[in-house]
Amino acid sequence: MARGRIELGDVTPHNIKQLKRLNQVIFPVSYNDKFYKDVLEVGELAKLAYFNDIVVGAVCCRVDTSENQRRLYIMTLGCLFPYRRYGIGTVMLKHVLDICNKDGNFHNVYLHVQVNNDVAIKFYEKFGFEVAERKQNYYKRIEPADAFVLQKSFIGDKASENTVRASSPNASETKSMEQID
């Protein structure tokens, strides 16, 4: 494994084009201008990932208050292919989970992942995420079109078990990261 410094930085109007370019390369779907406008408003919920001062990944989330719950939705979390397995995805996901734990008022955190993206599914399972449901025809222009909803609960019957099990897995176990969403 290559040695390197992993840091997270803010998404700003000055670097939003880097986020757009990253997403174009990493994800099989495209995001509209409203997505990027909204990302600029979420503060700590959107971060660029740097490996030795080079932008190589990003995570973007939003607060969702649907289903009578306060939830955190991971819209995107991805890393450029050559930089996967260096722990960058782990740093980004731990950032998200730390926000949830410090806030203390999220029922769960969730995301969508293509049903055939086994690497991403295994990655999230290491942090206590579970498949909550399968959404038929979730994606419009990619195959397979189905998505799993992966979810990690905080408030409720699984909260304490998941927080302990997933708050800090062994770094050597969580080096794999695939694009999602």
mmCIF file with all atom_site columns, C-alpha atoms in Angstrom:
data_model
loop_
_atom_site.group_PDB
_atom_site.id
_atom_site.type_symbol
_atom_site.label_atom_id
_atom_site.label_alt_id
_atom_site.label_comp_id
_atom_site.label_asym_id
_atom_site.label_entity_id
_atom_site.label_seq_id
_atom_site.pdbx_PDB_ins_code
_atom_site.Cartn_x
_atom_site.Cartn_y
_atom_site.Cartn_z
_atom_site.occupancy
_atom_site.B_iso_or_equiv
_atom_site.pdbx_formal_charge
_atom_site.auth_seq_id
_atom_site.auth_comp_id
_atom_site.auth_asym_id
_atom_site.auth_atom_id
_atom_site.pdbx_PDB_model_num
ATOM 1   C CA . MET A 1 1   ? 0.000   0.000  0.000   1.00 0.00 ? 1   MET A CA 1
ATOM 2   C CA . ALA A 1 2   ? 1.269   3.456  -0.878  1.00 0.00 ? 2   ALA A CA 1
ATOM 3   C CA . ARG A 1 3   ? 1.951   5.839  1.925   1.00 0.00 ? 3   ARG A CA 1
ATOM 4   C CA . GLY A 1 4   ? 0.183   9.134  1.753   1.00 0.00 ? 4   GLY A CA 1
ATOM 5   C CA . ARG A 1 5   ? -1.638  11.868 3.574   1.00 0.00 ? 5   ARG A CA 1
ATOM 6   C CA . ILE A 1 6   ? -5.432  11.825 3.360   1.00 0.00 ? 6   ILE A CA 1
ATOM 7   C CA . GLU A 1 7   ? -7.292  15.032 4.167   1.00 0.00 ? 7   GLU A CA 1
ATOM 8   C CA . LEU A 1 8   ? -10.812 16.320 3.713   1.00 0.00 ? 8   LEU A CA 1
ATOM 9   C CA . GLY A 1 9   ? -11.493 19.846 2.481   1.00 0.00 ? 9   GLY A CA 1
ATOM 10  C CA . ASP A 1 10  ? -14.536 22.039 2.050   1.00 0.00 ? 10  ASP A CA 1
ATOM 11  C CA . VAL A 1 11  ? -16.463 22.281 -1.197  1.00 0.00 ? 11  VAL A CA 1
ATOM 12  C CA . THR A 1 12  ? -16.530 25.947 -2.204  1.00 0.00 ? 12  THR A CA 1
ATOM 13  C CA . PRO A 1 13  ? -17.519 28.006 -5.254  1.00 0.00 ? 13  PRO A CA 1
ATOM 14  C CA . HIS A 1 14  ? -13.794 28.009 -6.125  1.00 0.00 ? 14  HIS A CA 1
ATOM 15  C CA . ASN A 1 15  ? -13.486 24.215 -6.342  1.00 0.00 ? 15  ASN A CA 1
ATOM 16  C CA . ILE A 1 16  ? -17.020 23.098 -7.269  1.00 0.00 ? 16  ILE A CA 1
ATOM 17  C CA . LYS A 1 17  ? -15.841 22.381 -10.829 1.00 0.00 ? 17  LYS A CA 1
ATOM 18  C CA . GLN A 1 18  ? -13.400 19.820 -9.411  1.00 0.00 ? 18  GLN A CA 1
ATOM 19  C CA . LEU A 1 19  ? -16.341 18.080 -7.704  1.00 0.00 ? 19  LEU A CA 1
ATOM 20  C CA . LYS A 1 20  ? -18.306 18.105 -10.971 1.00 0.00 ? 20  LYS A CA 1
ATOM 21  C CA . ARG A 1 21  ? -15.380 16.577 -12.865 1.00 0.00 ? 21  ARG A CA 1
ATOM 22  C CA . LEU A 1 22  ? -14.798 13.933 -10.177 1.00 0.00 ? 22  LEU A CA 1
ATOM 23  C CA . ASN A 1 23  ? -18.449 12.904 -10.265 1.00 0.00 ? 23  ASN A CA 1
ATOM 24  C CA . GLN A 1 24  ? -18.382 12.664 -14.072 1.00 0.00 ? 24  GLN A CA 1
ATOM 25  C CA . VAL A 1 25  ? -15.435 10.264 -13.895 1.00 0.00 ? 25  VAL A CA 1
ATOM 26  C CA . ILE A 1 26  ? -16.475 8.213  -10.842 1.00 0.00 ? 26  ILE A CA 1
ATOM 27  C CA . PHE A 1 27  ? -20.231 7.715  -11.235 1.00 0.00 ? 27  PHE A CA 1
ATOM 28  C CA . PRO A 1 28  ? -22.246 6.203  -14.071 1.00 0.00 ? 28  PRO A CA 1
ATOM 29  C CA . VAL A 1 29  ? -24.966 8.847  -13.612 1.00 0.00 ? 29  VAL A CA 1
ATOM 30  C CA . SER A 1 30  ? -24.826 12.616 -14.067 1.00 0.00 ? 30  SER A CA 1
ATOM 31  C CA . TYR A 1 31  ? -25.905 15.280 -11.620 1.00 0.00 ? 31  TYR A CA 1
ATOM 32  C CA . ASN A 1 32  ? -27.691 18.494 -12.529 1.00 0.00 ? 32  ASN A CA 1
ATOM 33  C CA . ASP A 1 33  ? -26.759 22.062 -11.600 1.00 0.00 ? 33  ASP A CA 1
ATOM 34  C CA . LYS A 1 34  ? -29.217 22.071 -8.683  1.00 0.00 ? 34  LYS A CA 1
ATOM 35  C CA . PHE A 1 35  ? -27.257 19.205 -7.083  1.00 0.00 ? 35  PHE A CA 1
ATOM 36  C CA . TYR A 1 36  ? -24.085 21.326 -7.111  1.00 0.00 ? 36  TYR A CA 1
ATOM 37  C CA . LYS A 1 37  ? -25.894 24.451 -5.941  1.00 0.00 ? 37  LYS A CA 1
ATOM 38  C CA . ASP A 1 38  ? -27.337 22.480 -3.003  1.00 0.00 ? 38  ASP A CA 1
ATOM 39  C CA . VAL A 1 39  ? -23.941 20.949 -2.177  1.00 0.00 ? 39  VAL A CA 1
ATOM 40  C CA . LEU A 1 40  ? -22.536 24.435 -1.654  1.00 0.00 ? 40  LEU A CA 1
ATOM 41  C CA . GLU A 1 41  ? -25.110 24.990 1.104   1.00 0.00 ? 41  GLU A CA 1
ATOM 42  C CA . VAL A 1 42  ? -24.553 21.856 3.239   1.00 0.00 ? 42  VAL A CA 1
ATOM 43  C CA . GLY A 1 43  ? -21.242 22.766 4.901   1.00 0.00 ? 43  GLY A CA 1
ATOM 44  C CA . GLU A 1 44  ? -19.614 19.779 6.635   1.00 0.00 ? 44  GLU A CA 1
ATOM 45  C CA . LEU A 1 45  ? -21.907 17.365 4.785   1.00 0.00 ? 45  LEU A CA 1
ATOM 46  C CA . ALA A 1 46  ? -19.908 17.813 1.563   1.00 0.00 ? 46  ALA A CA 1
ATOM 47  C CA . LYS A 1 47  ? -16.159 17.275 1.451   1.00 0.00 ? 47  LYS A CA 1
ATOM 48  C CA . LEU A 1 48  ? -13.468 16.787 -1.145  1.00 0.00 ? 48  LEU A CA 1
ATOM 49  C CA . ALA A 1 49  ? -10.918 14.068 -0.365  1.00 0.00 ? 49  ALA A CA 1
ATOM 50  C CA . TYR A 1 50  ? -7.243  14.827 -0.959  1.00 0.00 ? 50  TYR A CA 1
ATOM 51  C CA . PHE A 1 51  ? -4.427  12.300 -1.250  1.00 0.00 ? 51  PHE A CA 1
ATOM 52  C CA . ASN A 1 52  ? -1.075  14.073 -0.935  1.00 0.00 ? 52  ASN A CA 1
ATOM 53  C CA . ASP A 1 53  ? -2.785  17.370 -1.868  1.00 0.00 ? 53  ASP A CA 1
ATOM 54  C CA . ILE A 1 54  ? -4.452  15.924 -4.999  1.00 0.00 ? 54  ILE A CA 1
ATOM 55  C CA . VAL A 1 55  ? -8.271  15.850 -5.167  1.00 0.00 ? 55  VAL A CA 1
ATOM 56  C CA . VAL A 1 56  ? -9.169  12.188 -5.610  1.00 0.00 ? 56  VAL A CA 1
ATOM 57  C CA . GLY A 1 57  ? -12.637 11.772 -4.109  1.00 0.00 ? 57  GLY A CA 1
ATOM 58  C CA . ALA A 1 58  ? -15.660 13.379 -2.541  1.00 0.00 ? 58  ALA A CA 1
ATOM 59  C CA . VAL A 1 59  ? -18.624 12.763 -0.293  1.00 0.00 ? 59  VAL A CA 1
ATOM 60  C CA . CYS A 1 60  ? -21.890 14.717 -0.482  1.00 0.00 ? 60  CYS A CA 1
ATOM 61  C CA . CYS A 1 61  ? -24.807 14.280 1.923   1.00 0.00 ? 61  CYS A CA 1
ATOM 62  C CA . ARG A 1 62  ? -28.033 15.996 2.851   1.00 0.00 ? 62  ARG A CA 1
ATOM 63  C CA . VAL A 1 63  ? -30.446 15.907 5.760   1.00 0.00 ? 63  VAL A CA 1
ATOM 64  C CA . ASP A 1 64  ? -33.691 14.103 4.922   1.00 0.00 ? 64  ASP A CA 1
ATOM 65  C CA . THR A 1 65  ? -36.780 14.444 7.104   1.00 0.00 ? 65  THR A CA 1
ATOM 66  C CA . SER A 1 66  ? -38.980 11.954 5.263   1.00 0.00 ? 66  SER A CA 1
ATOM 67  C CA . GLU A 1 67  ? -40.859 9.054  6.855   1.00 0.00 ? 67  GLU A CA 1
ATOM 68  C CA . ASN A 1 68  ? -41.259 11.025 10.120  1.00 0.00 ? 68  ASN A CA 1
ATOM 69  C CA . GLN A 1 69  ? -37.560 10.581 10.800  1.00 0.00 ? 69  GLN A CA 1
ATOM 70  C CA . ARG A 1 70  ? -34.453 12.743 10.688  1.00 0.00 ? 70  ARG A CA 1
ATOM 71  C CA . ARG A 1 71  ? -32.088 10.878 8.390   1.00 0.00 ? 71  ARG A CA 1
ATOM 72  C CA . LEU A 1 72  ? -28.790 11.590 6.673   1.00 0.00 ? 72  LEU A CA 1
ATOM 73  C CA . TYR A 1 73  ? -28.708 10.659 2.996   1.00 0.00 ? 73  TYR A CA 1
ATOM 74  C CA . ILE A 1 74  ? -25.344 9.967  1.350   1.00 0.00 ? 74  ILE A CA 1
ATOM 75  C CA . MET A 1 75  ? -25.932 11.286 -2.162  1.00 0.00 ? 75  MET A CA 1
ATOM 76  C CA . THR A 1 76  ? -22.435 10.457 -3.387  1.00 0.00 ? 76  THR A CA 1
ATOM 77  C CA . LEU A 1 77  ? -19.290 8.944  -1.908  1.00 0.00 ? 77  LEU A CA 1
ATOM 78  C CA . GLY A 1 78  ? -16.584 7.951  -4.339  1.00 0.00 ? 78  GLY A CA 1
ATOM 79  C CA . CYS A 1 79  ? -12.901 7.884  -5.097  1.00 0.00 ? 79  CYS A CA 1
ATOM 80  C CA . LEU A 1 80  ? -10.965 7.823  -8.379  1.00 0.00 ? 80  LEU A CA 1
ATOM 81  C CA . PHE A 1 81  ? -10.089 4.255  -9.334  1.00 0.00 ? 81  PHE A CA 1
ATOM 82  C CA . PRO A 1 82  ? -6.262  4.522  -9.028  1.00 0.00 ? 82  PRO A CA 1
ATOM 83  C CA . TYR A 1 83  ? -6.636  5.790  -5.442  1.00 0.00 ? 83  TYR A CA 1
ATOM 84  C CA . ARG A 1 84  ? -8.988  3.108  -4.173  1.00 0.00 ? 84  ARG A CA 1
ATOM 85  C CA . ARG A 1 85  ? -7.854  0.776  -1.408  1.00 0.00 ? 85  ARG A CA 1
ATOM 86  C CA . TYR A 1 86  ? -5.799  3.530  0.276   1.00 0.00 ? 86  TYR A CA 1
ATOM 87  C CA . GLY A 1 87  ? -8.375  4.193  2.999   1.00 0.00 ? 87  GLY A CA 1
ATOM 88  C CA . ILE A 1 88  ? -9.821  7.323  1.385   1.00 0.00 ? 88  ILE A CA 1
ATOM 89  C CA . GLY A 1 89  ? -13.378 5.961  1.322   1.00 0.00 ? 89  GLY A CA 1
ATOM 90  C CA . THR A 1 90  ? -12.994 4.987  4.967   1.00 0.00 ? 90  THR A CA 1
ATOM 91  C CA . VAL A 1 91  ? -11.936 8.526  5.911   1.00 0.00 ? 91  VAL A CA 1
ATOM 92  C CA . MET A 1 92  ? -14.929 9.987  4.061   1.00 0.00 ? 92  MET A CA 1
ATOM 93  C CA . LEU A 1 93  ? -17.431 7.556  5.575   1.00 0.00 ? 93  LEU A CA 1
ATOM 94  C CA . LYS A 1 94  ? -16.011 8.007  9.089   1.00 0.00 ? 94  LYS A CA 1
ATOM 95  C CA . HIS A 1 95  ? -16.476 11.761 8.633   1.00 0.00 ? 95  HIS A CA 1
ATOM 96  C CA . VAL A 1 96  ? -20.162 11.186 7.847   1.00 0.00 ? 96  VAL A CA 1
ATOM 97  C CA . LEU A 1 97  ? -20.631 8.784  10.760  1.00 0.00 ? 97  LEU A CA 1
ATOM 98  C CA . ASP A 1 98  ? -18.877 11.207 13.131  1.00 0.00 ? 98  ASP A CA 1
ATOM 99  C CA . ILE A 1 99  ? -21.339 13.928 12.125  1.00 0.00 ? 99  ILE A CA 1
ATOM 100 C CA . CYS A 1 100 ? -24.235 11.577 12.886  1.00 0.00 ? 100 CYS A CA 1
ATOM 101 C CA . ASN A 1 101 ? -22.785 10.499 16.235  1.00 0.00 ? 101 ASN A CA 1
ATOM 102 C CA . LYS A 1 102 ? -21.945 14.057 17.363  1.00 0.00 ? 102 LYS A CA 1
ATOM 103 C CA . ASP A 1 103 ? -25.377 15.335 16.344  1.00 0.00 ? 103 ASP A CA 1
ATOM 104 C CA . GLY A 1 104 ? -27.155 12.515 18.168  1.00 0.00 ? 104 GLY A CA 1
ATOM 105 C CA . ASN A 1 105 ? -30.525 13.193 16.527  1.00 0.00 ? 105 ASN A CA 1
ATOM 106 C CA . PHE A 1 106 ? -30.312 11.151 13.338  1.00 0.00 ? 106 PHE A CA 1
ATOM 107 C CA . HIS A 1 107 ? -32.461 8.038  13.177  1.00 0.00 ? 107 HIS A CA 1
ATOM 108 C CA . ASN A 1 108 ? -30.242 6.573  10.463  1.00 0.00 ? 108 ASN A CA 1
ATOM 109 C CA . VAL A 1 109 ? -27.913 7.211  7.563   1.00 0.00 ? 109 VAL A CA 1
ATOM 110 C CA . TYR A 1 110 ? -28.701 5.664  4.186   1.00 0.00 ? 110 TYR A CA 1
ATOM 111 C CA . LEU A 1 111 ? -27.719 5.559  0.530   1.00 0.00 ? 111 LEU A CA 1
ATOM 112 C CA . HIS A 1 112 ? -28.543 3.843  -2.746  1.00 0.00 ? 112 HIS A CA 1
ATOM 113 C CA . VAL A 1 113 ? -26.140 1.470  -4.448  1.00 0.00 ? 113 VAL A CA 1
ATOM 114 C CA . GLN A 1 114 ? -26.487 -0.524 -7.659  1.00 0.00 ? 114 GLN A CA 1
ATOM 115 C CA . VAL A 1 115 ? -27.431 -4.118 -6.844  1.00 0.00 ? 115 VAL A CA 1
ATOM 116 C CA . ASN A 1 116 ? -24.365 -5.465 -8.684  1.00 0.00 ? 116 ASN A CA 1
ATOM 117 C CA . ASN A 1 117 ? -21.841 -3.245 -6.859  1.00 0.00 ? 117 ASN A CA 1
ATOM 118 C CA . ASP A 1 118 ? -20.627 -5.950 -4.479  1.00 0.00 ? 118 ASP A CA 1
ATOM 119 C CA . VAL A 1 119 ? -17.455 -4.068 -3.495  1.00 0.00 ? 119 VAL A CA 1
ATOM 120 C CA . ALA A 1 120 ? -19.443 -1.037 -2.302  1.00 0.00 ? 120 ALA A CA 1
ATOM 121 C CA . ILE A 1 121 ? -21.997 -3.201 -0.513  1.00 0.00 ? 121 ILE A CA 1
ATOM 122 C CA . LYS A 1 122 ? -19.253 -5.071 1.381   1.00 0.00 ? 122 LYS A CA 1
ATOM 123 C CA . PHE A 1 123 ? -17.534 -1.772 2.203   1.00 0.00 ? 123 PHE A CA 1
ATOM 124 C CA . TYR A 1 124 ? -20.652 -0.343 3.834   1.00 0.00 ? 124 TYR A CA 1
ATOM 125 C CA . GLU A 1 125 ? -21.485 -3.603 5.614   1.00 0.00 ? 125 GLU A CA 1
ATOM 126 C CA . LYS A 1 126 ? -18.137 -3.337 7.429   1.00 0.00 ? 126 LYS A CA 1
ATOM 127 C CA . PHE A 1 127 ? -19.473 -0.147 9.001   1.00 0.00 ? 127 PHE A CA 1
ATOM 128 C CA . GLY A 1 128 ? -22.766 -1.683 10.112  1.00 0.00 ? 128 GLY A CA 1
ATOM 129 C CA . PHE A 1 129 ? -24.920 -0.825 7.104   1.00 0.00 ? 129 PHE A CA 1
ATOM 130 C CA . GLU A 1 130 ? -27.570 -3.355 6.138   1.00 0.00 ? 130 GLU A CA 1
ATOM 131 C CA . VAL A 1 131 ? -29.704 -3.803 3.034   1.00 0.00 ? 131 VAL A CA 1
ATOM 132 C CA . ALA A 1 132 ? -33.033 -2.215 3.982   1.00 0.00 ? 132 ALA A CA 1
ATOM 133 C CA . GLU A 1 133 ? -34.837 -2.674 0.667   1.00 0.00 ? 133 GLU A CA 1
ATOM 134 C CA . ARG A 1 134 ? -34.491 -3.152 -3.068  1.00 0.00 ? 134 ARG A CA 1
ATOM 135 C CA . LYS A 1 135 ? -35.792 -0.371 -5.331  1.00 0.00 ? 135 LYS A CA 1
ATOM 136 C CA . GLN A 1 136 ? -36.884 -1.644 -8.724  1.00 0.00 ? 136 GLN A CA 1
ATOM 137 C CA . ASN A 1 137 ? -35.864 0.556  -11.682 1.00 0.00 ? 137 ASN A CA 1
ATOM 138 C CA . TYR A 1 138 ? -34.258 3.203  -9.444  1.00 0.00 ? 138 TYR A CA 1
ATOM 139 C CA . TYR A 1 139 ? -31.705 4.191  -12.093 1.00 0.00 ? 139 TYR A CA 1
ATOM 140 C CA . LYS A 1 140 ? -33.001 5.514  -15.399 1.00 0.00 ? 140 LYS A CA 1
ATOM 141 C CA . ARG A 1 141 ? -30.070 5.196  -17.808 1.00 0.00 ? 141 ARG A CA 1
ATOM 142 C CA . ILE A 1 142 ? -27.821 2.462  -16.418 1.00 0.00 ? 142 ILE A CA 1
ATOM 143 C CA . GLU A 1 143 ? -28.011 -1.310 -16.058 1.00 0.00 ? 143 GLU A CA 1
ATOM 144 C CA . PRO A 1 144 ? -28.835 -2.940 -13.797 1.00 0.00 ? 144 PRO A CA 1
ATOM 145 C CA . ALA A 1 145 ? -31.481 -0.348 -12.983 1.00 0.00 ? 145 ALA A CA 1
ATOM 146 C CA . ASP A 1 146 ? -32.254 -1.723 -9.501  1.00 0.00 ? 146 ASP A CA 1
ATOM 147 C CA . ALA A 1 147 ? -30.701 -0.295 -6.347  1.00 0.00 ? 147 ALA A CA 1
ATOM 148 C CA . PHE A 1 148 ? -30.344 -1.484 -2.804  1.00 0.00 ? 148 PHE A CA 1
ATOM 149 C CA . VAL A 1 149 ? -31.046 0.978  -0.015  1.00 0.00 ? 149 VAL A CA 1
ATOM 150 C CA . LEU A 1 150 ? -28.257 0.471  2.517   1.00 0.00 ? 150 LEU A CA 1
ATOM 151 C CA . GLN A 1 151 ? -28.982 1.835  5.974   1.00 0.00 ? 151 GLN A CA 1
ATOM 152 C CA . LYS A 1 152 ? -27.297 2.152  9.353   1.00 0.00 ? 152 LYS A CA 1
ATOM 153 C CA . SER A 1 153 ? -29.572 2.924  12.303  1.00 0.00 ? 153 SER A CA 1
ATOM 154 C CA . PHE A 1 154 ? -28.732 5.155  15.273  1.00 0.00 ? 154 PHE A CA 1
ATOM 155 C CA . ILE A 1 155 ? -32.030 5.749  17.071  1.00 0.00 ? 155 ILE A CA 1
ATOM 156 C CA . GLY A 1 156 ? -34.022 2.606  17.723  1.00 0.00 ? 156 GLY A CA 1
ATOM 157 C CA . ASP A 1 157 ? -33.448 -1.032 18.510  1.00 0.00 ? 157 ASP A CA 1
ATOM 158 C CA . LYS A 1 158 ? -30.205 -1.439 16.496  1.00 0.00 ? 158 LYS A CA 1
ATOM 159 C CA . ALA A 1 159 ? -28.583 1.864  17.425  1.00 0.00 ? 159 ALA A CA 1
ATOM 160 C CA . SER A 1 160 ? -26.223 0.871  20.211  1.00 0.00 ? 160 SER A CA 1
ATOM 161 C CA . GLU A 1 161 ? -25.135 -2.358 18.518  1.00 0.00 ? 161 GLU A CA 1
ATOM 162 C CA . ASN A 1 162 ? -24.338 -0.610 15.218  1.00 0.00 ? 162 ASN A CA 1
ATOM 163 C CA . THR A 1 163 ? -22.536 2.337  16.796  1.00 0.00 ? 163 THR A CA 1
ATOM 164 C CA . VAL A 1 164 ? -20.170 0.092  18.740  1.00 0.00 ? 164 VAL A CA 1
ATOM 165 C CA . ARG A 1 165 ? -19.599 -2.353 15.897  1.00 0.00 ? 165 ARG A CA 1
ATOM 166 C CA . ALA A 1 166 ? -19.013 0.210  13.171  1.00 0.00 ? 166 ALA A CA 1
ATOM 167 C CA . SER A 1 167 ? -17.552 3.340  14.702  1.00 0.00 ? 167 SER A CA 1
ATOM 168 C CA . SER A 1 168 ? -13.931 2.327  14.166  1.00 0.00 ? 168 SER A CA 1
ATOM 169 C CA . PRO A 1 169 ? -13.273 -0.858 12.236  1.00 0.00 ? 169 PRO A CA 1
ATOM 170 C CA . ASN A 1 170 ? -9.735  -2.006 11.764  1.00 0.00 ? 170 ASN A CA 1
ATOM 171 C CA . ALA A 1 171 ? -8.291  0.161  9.014   1.00 0.00 ? 171 ALA A CA 1
ATOM 172 C CA . SER A 1 172 ? -6.737  -2.821 7.265   1.00 0.00 ? 172 SER A CA 1
ATOM 173 C CA . GLU A 1 173 ? -10.200 -4.333 6.855   1.00 0.00 ? 173 GLU A CA 1
ATOM 174 C CA . THR A 1 174 ? -11.721 -1.314 5.139   1.00 0.00 ? 174 THR A CA 1
ATOM 175 C CA . LYS A 1 175 ? -9.451  -0.322 2.324   1.00 0.00 ? 175 LYS A CA 1
ATOM 176 C CA . SER A 1 176 ? -11.814 -1.072 -0.542  1.00 0.00 ? 176 SER A CA 1
ATOM 177 C CA . MET A 1 177 ? -14.029 1.644  -1.989  1.00 0.00 ? 177 MET A CA 1
ATOM 178 C CA . GLU A 1 178 ? -16.194 1.656  -5.076  1.00 0.00 ? 178 GLU A CA 1
ATOM 179 C CA . GLN A 1 179 ? -18.354 4.352  -6.541  1.00 0.00 ? 179 GLN A CA 1
ATOM 180 C CA . ILE A 1 180 ? -21.981 4.404  -5.426  1.00 0.00 ? 180 ILE A CA 1
ATOM 181 C CA . ASP A 1 181 ? -25.242 6.083  -6.379  1.00 0.00 ? 181 ASP A CA 1
#
